[in-house]
Short mmCIF file of C-alpha atoms in Angstrom, two decimals:
data_model
loop_
_atom_site.label_atom_id
_atom_site.label_comp_id
_atom_site.label_asym_id
_atom_site.label_seq_id
_atom_site.Cartn_x
_atom_site.Cartn_y
_atom_site.Cartn_z
CA MET A 17 129.40 -186.31 -20.42
CA SER A 18 131.75 -183.57 -19.17
CA LEU A 19 133.71 -181.22 -21.42
CA ARG A 20 136.96 -182.84 -20.28
CA THR A 21 135.71 -186.31 -21.19
CA ASN A 22 134.50 -185.00 -24.54
CA LEU A 23 137.94 -183.61 -25.28
CA ARG A 24 139.53 -186.94 -24.38
CA PHE A 25 137.30 -188.85 -26.77
CA GLU A 26 137.79 -186.26 -29.50
CA SER A 27 141.55 -186.62 -29.08
CA LYS A 28 141.27 -190.40 -29.33
CA SER A 29 139.08 -190.06 -32.42
CA ALA A 30 141.60 -187.74 -34.09
CA VAL A 31 144.42 -190.20 -33.39
CA SER A 32 142.36 -193.06 -34.82
CA TRP A 33 141.47 -191.09 -37.95
CA LEU A 34 145.06 -190.02 -38.58
CA THR A 35 146.27 -193.58 -38.06
CA ALA A 36 143.61 -194.95 -40.41
CA LEU A 37 144.54 -192.32 -43.01
CA TRP A 38 148.19 -193.43 -42.83
CA ILE A 39 147.18 -197.07 -43.33
CA PHE A 40 144.96 -196.17 -46.28
CA LEU A 41 147.64 -194.09 -48.00
CA MET A 42 150.32 -196.73 -47.46
CA THR A 43 148.19 -199.66 -48.62
CA ALA A 44 146.23 -198.01 -51.46
CA VAL A 45 148.49 -195.25 -52.80
CA PHE A 46 152.08 -196.12 -51.84
CA PRO A 47 152.34 -199.27 -54.03
CA TYR A 48 151.36 -197.24 -57.11
CA TYR A 49 153.20 -194.01 -56.32
CA MET A 50 155.93 -193.17 -58.83
CA LYS A 51 157.37 -190.44 -61.01
CA ASN A 52 158.99 -191.15 -64.35
CA HIS A 53 158.35 -194.87 -64.03
CA TYR A 54 161.31 -196.81 -62.54
CA SER A 55 163.69 -193.85 -62.34
CA GLN A 56 164.66 -193.29 -58.67
CA MET A 57 161.61 -195.31 -57.63
CA GLY A 58 163.02 -196.35 -54.26
CA VAL A 59 163.91 -192.76 -53.39
CA ARG A 60 160.48 -191.49 -54.43
CA LYS A 61 158.61 -194.20 -52.53
CA PHE A 62 160.59 -193.44 -49.39
CA SER A 63 159.80 -189.75 -49.85
CA PHE A 64 156.10 -190.67 -49.98
CA PHE A 65 156.45 -192.87 -46.88
CA LEU A 66 158.26 -190.14 -44.97
CA THR A 67 155.79 -187.44 -45.99
CA VAL A 68 152.63 -189.33 -45.03
CA SER A 69 154.30 -190.42 -41.78
CA LEU A 70 155.18 -186.83 -40.86
CA VAL A 71 151.69 -185.63 -41.78
CA CYS A 72 149.74 -188.46 -40.12
CA LEU A 73 151.82 -190.29 -37.53
CA ILE A 74 153.69 -187.44 -35.88
CA PRO A 75 150.53 -185.42 -35.05
CA ALA A 76 148.79 -188.64 -34.00
CA GLY A 77 151.74 -189.52 -31.78
CA VAL A 78 151.75 -186.07 -30.16
CA LEU A 79 148.00 -186.26 -29.48
CA ALA A 80 148.27 -189.79 -28.11
CA ALA A 81 151.22 -188.88 -25.89
CA GLY A 82 149.41 -185.82 -24.56
CA SER A 83 146.27 -187.81 -23.85
CA TRP A 84 148.24 -190.57 -22.18
CA GLY A 85 150.23 -188.06 -20.12
CA LYS A 86 147.07 -186.38 -18.87
CA ALA A 87 145.57 -189.75 -17.97
CA CYS A 88 148.66 -190.72 -15.99
CA ALA A 89 148.74 -187.35 -14.23
CA ALA A 90 145.06 -187.60 -13.32
CA LYS A 91 145.54 -191.12 -12.00
CA LEU A 92 148.52 -190.02 -9.91
CA PHE A 93 146.54 -187.06 -8.58
CA ARG A 94 143.67 -189.33 -7.49
CA ARG A 95 146.07 -191.67 -5.73
CA MET A 96 147.75 -188.82 -3.89
CA HIS A 97 144.38 -187.58 -2.63
CA LYS A 98 143.11 -191.10 -1.98
CA GLN A 99 140.06 -190.64 -4.15
CA GLU A 100 139.16 -194.30 -4.31
CA SER A 101 135.37 -194.10 -4.31
CA ASP A 102 134.90 -193.92 -8.06
CA ALA A 103 138.15 -195.64 -9.03
CA LYS A 104 136.51 -198.50 -10.90
CA THR A 105 134.28 -196.25 -12.97
CA GLN A 106 137.07 -193.83 -13.78
CA THR A 107 139.50 -196.61 -14.56
CA GLY A 108 137.02 -198.04 -17.06
CA VAL A 109 136.65 -194.67 -18.75
CA GLN A 110 140.39 -194.14 -18.85
CA ALA A 111 140.96 -197.56 -20.37
CA GLN A 112 138.61 -196.73 -23.20
CA ALA A 113 139.77 -193.14 -23.62
CA HIS A 114 143.46 -193.87 -23.39
CA PRO A 115 144.42 -197.16 -25.02
CA ALA A 116 148.11 -196.25 -24.76
CA ALA A 117 147.84 -196.43 -20.97
CA ARG A 118 146.90 -200.12 -20.99
CA SER A 119 149.37 -202.71 -19.83
CA LEU A 120 152.31 -203.47 -22.09
CA SER A 121 152.49 -206.88 -23.71
CA ASN A 122 155.73 -208.79 -24.17
CA LEU A 123 155.64 -207.71 -27.81
CA ASP A 124 155.32 -204.05 -26.78
CA ILE A 125 158.34 -204.41 -24.51
CA ALA A 126 160.30 -206.16 -27.26
CA MET A 127 159.48 -203.28 -29.64
CA LEU A 128 160.71 -200.73 -27.12
CA CYS A 129 163.89 -202.76 -26.58
CA TYR A 130 164.43 -202.84 -30.34
CA LEU A 131 164.09 -199.07 -30.58
CA ALA A 132 166.43 -198.61 -27.61
CA ALA A 133 169.01 -200.90 -29.24
CA ILE A 134 168.84 -198.94 -32.50
CA PHE A 135 169.26 -195.70 -30.55
CA ILE A 136 172.35 -197.08 -28.79
CA SER A 137 173.79 -198.11 -32.14
CA TRP A 138 173.10 -194.61 -33.52
CA LEU A 139 174.72 -193.04 -30.46
CA PHE A 140 177.97 -194.96 -31.04
CA SER A 141 177.79 -195.01 -34.85
CA VAL A 142 180.67 -194.07 -37.13
CA ASP A 143 178.55 -191.25 -38.60
CA ARG A 144 175.48 -190.09 -36.68
CA ALA A 145 174.12 -188.03 -39.55
CA ALA A 146 174.26 -191.03 -41.89
CA ALA A 147 172.92 -193.34 -39.16
CA TRP A 148 169.94 -191.03 -38.67
CA THR A 149 168.87 -190.95 -42.32
CA GLY A 150 170.41 -194.18 -43.59
CA THR A 151 172.22 -194.87 -46.85
CA ASP A 152 171.05 -192.92 -49.89
CA GLY A 153 168.43 -194.92 -51.77
CA TRP A 154 167.66 -197.13 -48.75
CA SER A 155 167.08 -194.71 -45.85
CA MET A 156 166.73 -197.37 -43.15
CA GLY A 157 168.42 -195.34 -40.42
CA LEU A 158 167.18 -194.44 -36.95
CA ARG A 159 164.60 -192.02 -38.38
CA THR A 160 162.77 -194.81 -40.19
CA GLN A 161 162.93 -197.15 -37.20
CA VAL A 162 161.39 -194.49 -34.95
CA ILE A 163 158.54 -194.04 -37.44
CA LEU A 164 157.95 -197.80 -37.66
CA VAL A 165 157.82 -198.29 -33.89
CA LEU A 166 155.60 -195.23 -33.47
CA MET A 167 153.28 -196.63 -36.13
CA TYR A 168 153.20 -199.97 -34.33
CA PHE A 169 152.02 -198.42 -31.07
CA LEU A 170 149.46 -196.17 -32.76
CA VAL A 171 147.95 -198.95 -34.87
CA SER A 172 148.00 -201.48 -32.04
CA ARG A 173 146.07 -199.03 -29.80
CA TYR A 174 143.94 -196.90 -32.10
CA LEU A 175 143.09 -199.07 -35.11
CA ILE A 176 139.59 -198.55 -36.55
CA TRP A 177 137.81 -200.05 -39.57
CA TRP A 178 140.32 -202.88 -39.72
CA LYS A 179 138.17 -205.00 -42.03
CA GLY A 180 137.75 -202.18 -44.53
CA LEU A 181 141.43 -201.26 -44.42
CA LEU A 182 142.42 -204.90 -44.87
CA ALA A 183 140.12 -205.09 -47.89
CA VAL A 184 141.78 -201.97 -49.32
CA HIS A 185 145.19 -203.58 -48.80
CA MET A 186 144.12 -206.74 -50.61
CA LEU A 187 142.51 -204.89 -53.52
CA ALA A 188 145.51 -202.62 -54.02
CA SER A 189 148.14 -205.33 -53.63
CA GLY A 190 146.10 -207.64 -55.85
CA GLY A 191 146.36 -205.04 -58.60
CA VAL A 192 150.12 -204.90 -58.08
CA PHE A 193 150.30 -208.70 -58.33
CA LEU A 194 148.27 -208.71 -61.55
CA LEU A 195 150.48 -206.07 -63.14
CA GLY A 196 153.55 -208.10 -62.16
CA ILE A 197 152.15 -211.16 -63.94
CA LEU A 198 151.28 -209.11 -67.03
CA HIS A 199 154.81 -207.72 -67.15
CA ARG A 200 156.20 -211.24 -67.32
CA PHE A 201 154.10 -211.76 -70.46
CA SER A 202 155.30 -208.52 -72.08
CA ILE A 203 152.01 -206.73 -71.37
CA ASP A 204 152.68 -203.24 -70.04
CA PRO A 205 149.39 -201.34 -69.60
CA LEU A 206 150.99 -198.47 -67.63
CA GLY A 207 153.96 -198.08 -69.96
CA MET A 208 156.42 -198.80 -67.15
CA TYR A 209 159.04 -200.20 -69.53
CA GLN A 210 159.06 -197.24 -71.92
CA GLY A 211 162.66 -196.22 -72.54
CA LEU A 212 164.00 -199.21 -70.58
CA ASP A 213 166.27 -201.57 -72.48
CA GLU A 214 164.83 -205.07 -72.81
CA SER A 215 167.87 -206.57 -71.08
CA TRP A 216 166.91 -204.63 -67.93
CA GLN A 217 163.22 -205.43 -67.96
CA LEU A 218 163.65 -208.69 -66.07
CA LEU A 219 165.12 -206.73 -63.14
CA PHE A 220 162.11 -204.45 -62.64
CA LEU A 221 158.52 -205.39 -62.02
CA SER A 222 155.05 -203.93 -61.53
CA THR A 223 154.84 -200.59 -59.69
CA ILE A 224 157.26 -201.58 -56.92
CA GLY A 225 160.51 -201.52 -58.88
CA GLN A 226 163.53 -203.73 -58.46
CA ALA A 227 162.60 -207.42 -58.57
CA SER A 228 163.94 -208.30 -55.10
CA TRP A 229 162.08 -205.31 -53.60
CA TYR A 230 158.96 -206.53 -55.37
CA SER A 231 159.34 -210.09 -54.07
CA GLY A 232 159.62 -208.80 -50.51
CA TYR A 233 156.46 -206.75 -50.90
CA VAL A 234 154.56 -209.66 -52.47
CA CYS A 235 155.51 -212.19 -49.81
CA VAL A 236 154.55 -210.00 -46.85
CA ALA A 237 151.40 -208.58 -48.47
CA LEU A 238 150.20 -212.06 -49.42
CA THR A 239 150.02 -213.20 -45.79
CA ALA A 240 146.93 -211.05 -45.19
CA GLY A 241 144.94 -212.74 -47.96
CA ALA A 242 146.23 -216.17 -47.00
CA THR A 243 145.00 -215.66 -43.44
CA VAL A 244 141.58 -214.48 -44.59
CA PHE A 245 141.24 -217.52 -46.86
CA PHE A 246 142.39 -219.82 -44.07
CA ILE A 247 139.94 -218.64 -41.39
CA ALA A 248 136.95 -217.21 -43.32
CA LYS A 249 133.65 -219.06 -42.94
CA ASP A 250 131.71 -217.02 -45.49
CA ASN A 251 132.10 -218.67 -48.91
CA ARG A 252 132.04 -215.32 -50.72
CA ILE A 253 134.89 -213.97 -48.63
CA ARG A 254 136.85 -217.19 -49.01
CA THR A 255 136.33 -217.16 -52.79
CA ALA A 256 137.57 -213.58 -53.04
CA ALA A 257 140.56 -214.38 -50.83
CA GLY A 258 141.25 -217.50 -52.90
CA LEU A 259 141.38 -215.46 -56.11
CA TYR A 260 143.71 -213.01 -54.38
CA CYS A 261 146.00 -215.85 -53.30
CA MET A 262 146.05 -217.21 -56.86
CA LEU A 263 147.26 -213.82 -58.09
CA GLY A 264 149.87 -213.84 -55.35
CA PHE A 265 151.13 -217.32 -56.18
CA GLY A 266 151.04 -216.48 -59.88
CA THR A 267 153.36 -213.54 -59.38
CA VAL A 268 155.58 -215.49 -56.95
CA VAL A 269 156.36 -218.04 -59.67
CA THR A 270 157.09 -215.31 -62.23
CA GLN A 271 158.91 -212.66 -60.18
CA ASN A 272 162.22 -214.52 -60.61
CA SER A 273 163.63 -214.28 -57.10
CA ASP A 274 164.50 -217.57 -55.37
CA SER A 275 164.07 -216.02 -51.92
CA ALA A 276 160.31 -215.82 -52.54
CA PHE A 277 160.13 -219.62 -52.68
CA ALA A 278 161.87 -219.86 -49.30
CA ALA A 279 159.21 -217.48 -48.00
CA MET A 280 156.44 -219.69 -49.41
CA VAL A 281 157.84 -222.69 -47.55
CA PHE A 282 157.45 -220.84 -44.26
CA LEU A 283 154.03 -219.50 -45.23
CA LEU A 284 152.87 -223.08 -45.76
CA LEU A 285 154.63 -224.24 -42.60
CA GLY A 286 152.79 -221.62 -40.55
CA LEU A 287 149.45 -222.57 -42.08
CA PHE A 288 150.09 -226.28 -41.55
CA LEU A 289 151.00 -225.79 -37.89
CA ALA A 290 147.82 -223.77 -37.38
CA GLY A 291 145.83 -226.32 -39.39
CA CYS A 292 146.74 -229.17 -37.07
CA ASP A 293 144.13 -227.86 -34.61
CA SER A 294 141.08 -229.00 -36.59
CA PHE A 295 139.85 -230.79 -39.69
CA ASP A 296 138.32 -227.56 -41.00
CA ARG A 297 141.68 -225.79 -40.89
CA MET A 298 143.45 -228.77 -42.43
CA GLU A 299 140.99 -228.61 -45.32
CA ARG A 300 141.87 -224.95 -45.79
CA PHE A 301 145.57 -225.82 -45.74
CA LEU A 302 145.17 -228.43 -48.46
CA GLU A 303 143.06 -226.00 -50.48
CA MET A 304 145.85 -223.45 -50.16
CA LEU A 305 148.30 -226.00 -51.55
CA LEU A 306 145.94 -226.68 -54.45
CA LEU A 307 145.67 -222.96 -55.14
CA MET A 308 149.45 -222.60 -55.11
CA PHE A 309 150.33 -225.54 -57.35
CA GLY A 310 147.34 -224.81 -59.56
CA SER A 311 148.47 -221.21 -59.99
CA PHE A 312 152.00 -222.35 -60.78
CA LYS A 313 150.76 -224.69 -63.50
CA LEU A 314 148.30 -222.15 -64.90
CA ILE A 315 151.22 -219.77 -65.39
CA GLY A 316 153.20 -222.62 -66.97
CA ILE A 317 150.39 -223.34 -69.43
CA LEU A 318 150.26 -219.67 -70.41
CA GLN A 319 154.04 -219.69 -70.87
CA GLU A 320 153.71 -222.66 -73.21
CA LEU A 321 150.83 -221.09 -75.13
CA PHE A 322 152.54 -217.72 -75.56
CA PRO A 323 156.30 -218.47 -75.66
CA GLU A 324 157.05 -215.36 -77.70
CA LYS A 325 155.46 -213.18 -75.00
CA ALA A 326 156.69 -214.96 -71.86
CA LYS A 327 159.91 -213.69 -70.30
CA GLN A 328 162.74 -216.18 -69.82
CA LEU A 329 162.94 -216.80 -66.06
CA GLY A 330 165.36 -218.52 -63.72
CA SER A 331 165.60 -222.29 -63.34
CA LEU A 332 163.66 -222.52 -60.07
CA SER A 333 160.77 -220.40 -61.34
CA GLU A 334 160.51 -222.41 -64.55
CA PHE A 335 160.76 -225.68 -62.61
CA PHE A 336 157.62 -224.84 -60.62
CA SER A 337 155.71 -223.45 -63.59
CA LYS A 338 156.68 -225.87 -66.36
CA SER A 339 157.93 -229.14 -64.90
CA THR A 340 155.95 -232.36 -64.61
CA ALA A 341 156.91 -232.51 -60.94
CA THR A 342 154.48 -229.70 -60.15
CA TRP A 343 151.66 -231.74 -61.70
CA VAL A 344 152.73 -234.63 -59.45
CA PHE A 345 152.64 -232.38 -56.37
CA PHE A 346 149.21 -231.10 -57.39
CA LEU A 347 147.80 -234.62 -57.86
CA ILE A 348 149.25 -235.84 -54.55
CA VAL A 349 147.57 -232.95 -52.73
CA CYS A 350 144.33 -233.66 -54.62
CA MET A 351 144.36 -237.25 -53.42
CA GLY A 352 145.08 -236.18 -49.86
CA TYR A 353 142.25 -233.66 -50.02
CA ILE A 354 139.80 -236.27 -51.33
CA VAL A 355 140.83 -238.73 -48.61
CA LEU A 356 140.25 -236.07 -45.96
CA LEU A 357 136.79 -235.23 -47.35
CA LEU A 358 135.81 -238.92 -47.43
CA TYR A 359 137.03 -239.37 -43.86
CA ARG A 360 134.96 -236.40 -42.72
CA GLN A 361 131.87 -237.81 -44.43
CA LYS A 362 132.21 -241.00 -42.38
CA HIS A 363 133.06 -239.13 -39.16
CA GLU A 364 130.82 -236.08 -39.29
CA ALA A 365 131.18 -235.38 -35.59
CA ALA A 366 134.98 -235.25 -35.76
CA GLU A 367 136.29 -231.70 -35.49
CA ILE A 368 139.61 -231.87 -33.66
CA ILE A 369 142.67 -233.69 -34.99
CA ARG A 370 143.83 -235.74 -32.02
CA CYS A 371 147.36 -236.24 -33.31
CA GLY A 372 147.75 -232.53 -34.11
CA ARG A 373 150.60 -231.99 -31.67
CA THR A 374 152.51 -234.94 -33.14
CA LEU A 375 151.97 -233.62 -36.67
CA ARG A 376 153.36 -230.25 -35.61
CA LYS A 377 156.49 -231.83 -34.17
CA ILE A 378 157.02 -233.87 -37.32
CA ALA A 379 156.59 -230.78 -39.51
CA VAL A 380 158.99 -228.62 -37.52
CA ILE A 381 161.60 -231.37 -37.22
CA GLY A 382 161.22 -232.12 -40.93
CA VAL A 383 161.72 -228.50 -42.04
CA VAL A 384 164.63 -227.93 -39.65
CA GLY A 385 166.16 -231.24 -40.72
CA LEU A 386 165.91 -230.38 -44.42
CA MET A 387 167.48 -226.98 -43.78
CA LEU A 388 170.37 -228.56 -41.90
CA LEU A 389 170.78 -231.20 -44.61
CA PHE A 390 170.93 -228.46 -47.24
CA VAL A 391 173.59 -226.55 -45.29
CA VAL A 392 175.64 -229.69 -44.63
CA THR A 393 175.41 -230.68 -48.30
CA ILE A 394 176.67 -227.25 -49.38
CA TRP A 395 179.52 -227.48 -46.87
CA ALA A 396 180.46 -231.02 -47.90
CA ASN A 397 180.31 -230.17 -51.60
CA THR A 398 182.29 -226.93 -51.21
CA THR A 399 185.03 -228.54 -49.11
CA GLY A 400 185.31 -231.56 -51.41
CA LEU A 401 184.08 -234.04 -48.81
CA LEU A 402 181.09 -234.99 -50.95
CA GLN A 403 183.46 -236.06 -53.72
CA LYS A 404 185.71 -237.86 -51.25
CA TRP A 405 182.90 -239.74 -49.48
CA PHE A 406 180.45 -240.46 -52.30
CA GLY A 407 182.37 -239.73 -55.47
CA VAL A 408 179.98 -236.97 -56.54
CA SER A 409 180.20 -233.19 -56.62
CA SER A 410 178.30 -230.24 -58.02
CA THR A 411 179.28 -226.91 -59.51
CA GLY A 412 175.66 -225.75 -59.58
CA GLN A 413 174.56 -222.38 -58.25
CA TYR A 414 172.94 -223.84 -55.13
CA LEU A 415 175.44 -226.39 -53.78
CA LEU A 416 178.81 -224.69 -54.33
CA PHE A 417 179.38 -221.88 -51.84
CA ASP A 418 181.90 -219.55 -53.40
CA GLU A 419 181.98 -215.81 -53.99
CA TYR A 420 179.40 -216.18 -56.76
CA TRP A 421 176.93 -218.23 -54.71
CA GLY A 422 173.43 -216.73 -54.57
CA ASN A 423 174.08 -213.94 -57.06
CA SER A 424 177.31 -212.91 -55.27
CA ARG A 425 175.85 -213.32 -51.78
CA GLY A 426 178.73 -215.67 -51.10
CA PHE A 427 181.11 -212.74 -51.44
CA SER A 428 178.86 -210.30 -49.55
CA TRP A 429 178.31 -212.64 -46.61
CA SER A 430 181.96 -213.67 -46.41
CA ILE A 431 183.37 -210.16 -46.46
CA THR A 432 180.76 -208.97 -43.96
CA ALA A 433 181.56 -211.78 -41.52
CA GLU A 434 185.29 -211.21 -41.99
CA THR A 435 184.99 -207.47 -41.38
CA PHE A 436 182.73 -207.93 -38.35
CA ALA A 437 185.22 -210.36 -36.82
CA LYS A 438 187.90 -207.65 -36.95
CA LEU A 439 185.80 -205.07 -35.08
CA PRO A 440 186.71 -204.31 -31.45
CA LEU A 441 184.46 -205.84 -28.80
CA TRP A 442 182.53 -202.66 -28.03
CA ARG A 443 181.89 -202.15 -31.74
CA LYS A 444 180.70 -205.75 -32.03
CA LEU A 445 178.09 -204.91 -29.40
CA THR A 446 176.90 -201.58 -30.82
CA GLY A 447 177.60 -202.04 -34.53
CA VAL A 448 178.77 -199.42 -36.99
CA GLY A 449 175.41 -197.64 -36.98
CA PRO A 450 171.91 -198.19 -38.42
CA ASP A 451 172.14 -198.57 -42.21
CA CYS A 452 175.80 -197.52 -42.12
CA TYR A 453 177.18 -200.59 -43.88
CA SER A 454 178.60 -198.75 -46.88
CA VAL A 455 179.65 -195.72 -44.81
CA TYR A 456 181.95 -197.92 -42.73
CA CYS A 457 183.16 -200.28 -45.45
CA TYR A 458 184.09 -197.65 -48.03
CA ALA A 459 185.85 -195.50 -45.43
CA ASP A 460 188.38 -198.32 -45.05
CA THR A 461 190.82 -197.99 -47.96
CA ASP A 462 191.77 -201.66 -48.16
CA LEU A 463 188.19 -202.87 -47.78
CA ALA A 464 186.91 -200.34 -50.31
CA GLY A 465 189.55 -201.54 -52.76
CA ARG A 466 188.36 -205.13 -52.47
CA LEU A 467 184.74 -204.08 -52.95
CA HIS A 468 185.56 -201.93 -55.97
CA HIS A 469 187.62 -204.74 -57.46
CA TYR A 470 184.72 -207.17 -57.17
CA PHE A 471 181.70 -204.96 -57.93
CA GLY A 472 183.35 -202.25 -60.00
CA GLN A 473 183.92 -198.55 -59.40
CA ASN A 474 180.36 -197.58 -60.32
CA GLN A 475 178.57 -199.93 -57.89
CA THR A 476 178.31 -199.74 -54.11
CA LEU A 477 177.60 -202.62 -51.76
CA THR A 478 175.07 -201.02 -49.41
CA ASN A 479 174.29 -204.03 -47.21
CA ALA A 480 175.13 -207.67 -46.57
CA HIS A 481 172.14 -209.00 -48.55
CA ASN A 482 171.09 -210.91 -45.46
CA GLU A 483 169.07 -208.83 -43.02
CA PHE A 484 170.12 -210.81 -39.96
CA LEU A 485 173.81 -210.53 -40.82
CA ASN A 486 173.29 -206.90 -41.76
CA GLN A 487 171.62 -206.19 -38.40
CA LEU A 488 174.55 -207.80 -36.62
CA PHE A 489 177.06 -205.70 -38.55
CA CYS A 490 175.17 -202.40 -38.40
CA THR A 491 173.53 -202.51 -34.96
CA GLY A 492 175.82 -205.00 -33.23
CA GLY A 493 175.03 -207.90 -30.97
CA ILE A 494 172.63 -205.74 -28.96
CA GLY A 495 170.65 -204.67 -32.01
CA PHE A 496 170.69 -208.16 -33.49
CA ALA A 497 169.33 -209.67 -30.26
CA ALA A 498 166.63 -206.99 -30.08
CA PHE A 499 165.64 -207.52 -33.72
CA VAL A 500 165.37 -211.30 -33.37
CA GLY A 501 163.70 -210.75 -30.00
CA PHE A 502 160.82 -208.70 -31.30
CA LEU A 503 160.25 -211.13 -34.18
CA ALA A 504 160.21 -214.04 -31.72
CA ALA A 505 157.93 -212.14 -29.34
CA ALA A 506 155.47 -211.55 -32.19
CA VAL A 507 155.47 -215.23 -33.16
CA CYS A 508 154.91 -216.36 -29.56
CA ARG A 509 152.16 -213.83 -28.84
CA PHE A 510 150.19 -214.48 -32.00
CA TRP A 511 150.58 -218.25 -31.75
CA LYS A 512 149.24 -218.28 -28.18
CA ASN A 513 146.26 -216.13 -29.17
CA ARG A 514 145.40 -217.76 -32.50
CA GLU A 515 142.27 -219.45 -31.11
CA LYS A 516 140.95 -216.41 -29.26
CA GLU A 517 141.64 -214.16 -32.27
CA PRO A 518 142.20 -216.18 -35.49
CA MET A 519 143.34 -213.11 -37.46
CA ALA A 520 146.40 -212.99 -35.20
CA LEU A 521 147.75 -215.65 -37.56
CA MET A 522 148.32 -212.82 -40.05
CA GLY A 523 151.05 -211.29 -37.90
CA LEU A 524 152.64 -214.67 -37.25
CA LEU A 525 152.76 -215.52 -40.96
CA ALA A 526 154.12 -212.08 -41.82
CA VAL A 527 157.05 -212.61 -39.44
CA LEU A 528 157.80 -216.13 -40.70
CA VAL A 529 157.63 -215.07 -44.34
CA TYR A 530 159.67 -211.91 -43.81
CA GLY A 531 162.38 -213.76 -41.90
CA ALA A 532 162.68 -216.46 -44.57
CA HIS A 533 162.69 -213.99 -47.46
CA ASN A 534 165.08 -211.50 -45.92
CA PHE A 535 167.58 -214.13 -44.90
CA PHE A 536 168.64 -213.60 -48.51
CA CYS A 537 167.60 -209.96 -48.85
CA TYR A 538 167.55 -206.67 -46.99
CA GLN A 539 165.39 -204.12 -45.24
CA GLN A 540 163.73 -201.63 -47.61
CA VAL A 541 160.79 -199.25 -47.71
CA CYS A 542 158.59 -201.40 -49.97
CA CYS A 543 158.49 -204.23 -47.43
CA ILE A 544 159.39 -203.33 -43.84
CA PRO A 545 156.45 -200.91 -43.25
CA PHE A 546 154.01 -203.66 -44.17
CA LEU A 547 155.64 -206.11 -41.78
CA PHE A 548 155.24 -203.65 -38.90
CA LEU A 549 151.71 -202.80 -40.05
CA LEU A 550 150.50 -206.41 -40.10
CA ILE A 551 152.15 -207.07 -36.73
CA ALA A 552 150.48 -203.95 -35.30
CA MET A 553 147.05 -204.85 -36.69
CA SER A 554 147.36 -208.36 -35.25
CA GLU A 555 148.39 -206.95 -31.88
CA ASN A 556 145.36 -204.64 -31.89
CA LEU A 557 143.00 -207.53 -32.61
CA VAL A 558 144.58 -209.63 -29.87
CA ARG A 559 144.21 -206.79 -27.36
CA GLU A 560 140.59 -206.23 -28.35
CA ALA A 561 139.83 -209.94 -28.07
CA ALA A 562 141.36 -210.04 -24.58
CA GLU A 563 138.97 -207.33 -23.39
CA LYS A 564 135.80 -209.01 -24.64
#
């Protein structure tokens, strides 16, 4: 092997090692990184994210770009001199030595379009300095988006030891889940609540921090273990993944954020759609349901046994952990599981579910129909039509859309939509700038007055509390289309390749779960890097499978 070829492979190896180091630090260390417990935790975690990205990803990106540039230059040189005799051999070497030079997938193109849209929004932002860094405490500006897209391309091309790194992710996040459960039973082994008033303890959880940040991390992280459980054939691996999922479901039912339950609906939807391919997968889906409802009830039993230790949670969390309905759900799934096992005993040769496509259509139509019914019910109840038509109405927190709906999301969404509608057309296209929500809103005297009147002088509304609406406001129609576009591209790519590379389901589930959860939440450093990471790992596995 020539010196030049040696250098190329050494460069690739360095990029792979740096990329793997970033993944290890973000999955194993980042979730536990803190100083002075919950004080400034979001700021400190972003500082960790930024530091390891600058140390690992930037050098890796420079090396990868240099290697790719040399490969392109060499290829151009050969074409110019018509050196075709060894083209096949050299092309094979280049493909191995320079993964970045391989053809771009639709997902790659969508990622580049997303980055371009964010750059355009930054270019026309109301404050480029703020749009570069992002709002204090959130830091989701252009700088972070560049890092995330760079990480995507590095991981999708240079990933090594993916099984080991995935195991590290599950072990570390499993510890975070366990600590979150312990906190809900007033057990604090790390002393995280020292000096924190008891009235605030429900708002902070585990080593992630604010409860909604924690729920976002849990939902996205959980998709990796759910995928492993769903596709694993080794009983030991499936048992370990099952225990991991039980920890995940246990902390979902105790973390006290309703958005996590919306995420679980889409996690189960994704698994069901994938399970319609075969009886084996459908068994795994039903087992996942049993794990979920069983975990919910196990938590409920512990809450009943130790009422003086258990934290008082919201109505939806306590419904799933304590109500009789959850036992009913569990028993129904048990009966369905038994029926499936008996059917398979009588039809041992049956592997494929013939009506799988029909089941998928029913599931999708059912979920979409229920969502539309929920929206229409809220609208009819809020406008008084429900009372007029049926003589019933509700003032509950879910069916009456006013300024207090969804923990004041009614106000946040309404004022965001109202403000966006007043923007000039060009600003509607480009937005006010990445993570510049508060910069724009509080610069407007009248708008700032309304926000201060509602939230108080000491609180700042930093985003719309709906990532899709927030993307529309901050990055405009162009950025919104690019954001939805890359999520859709990921879903399509991983769905099409789920048979060739079953672990691609991980990226698909991560997108579904993230979209459902963040319809009620926002982009933040404890969640968004893991979405991009799982998408990138899935893309790498799909690319590797295509070359086999």
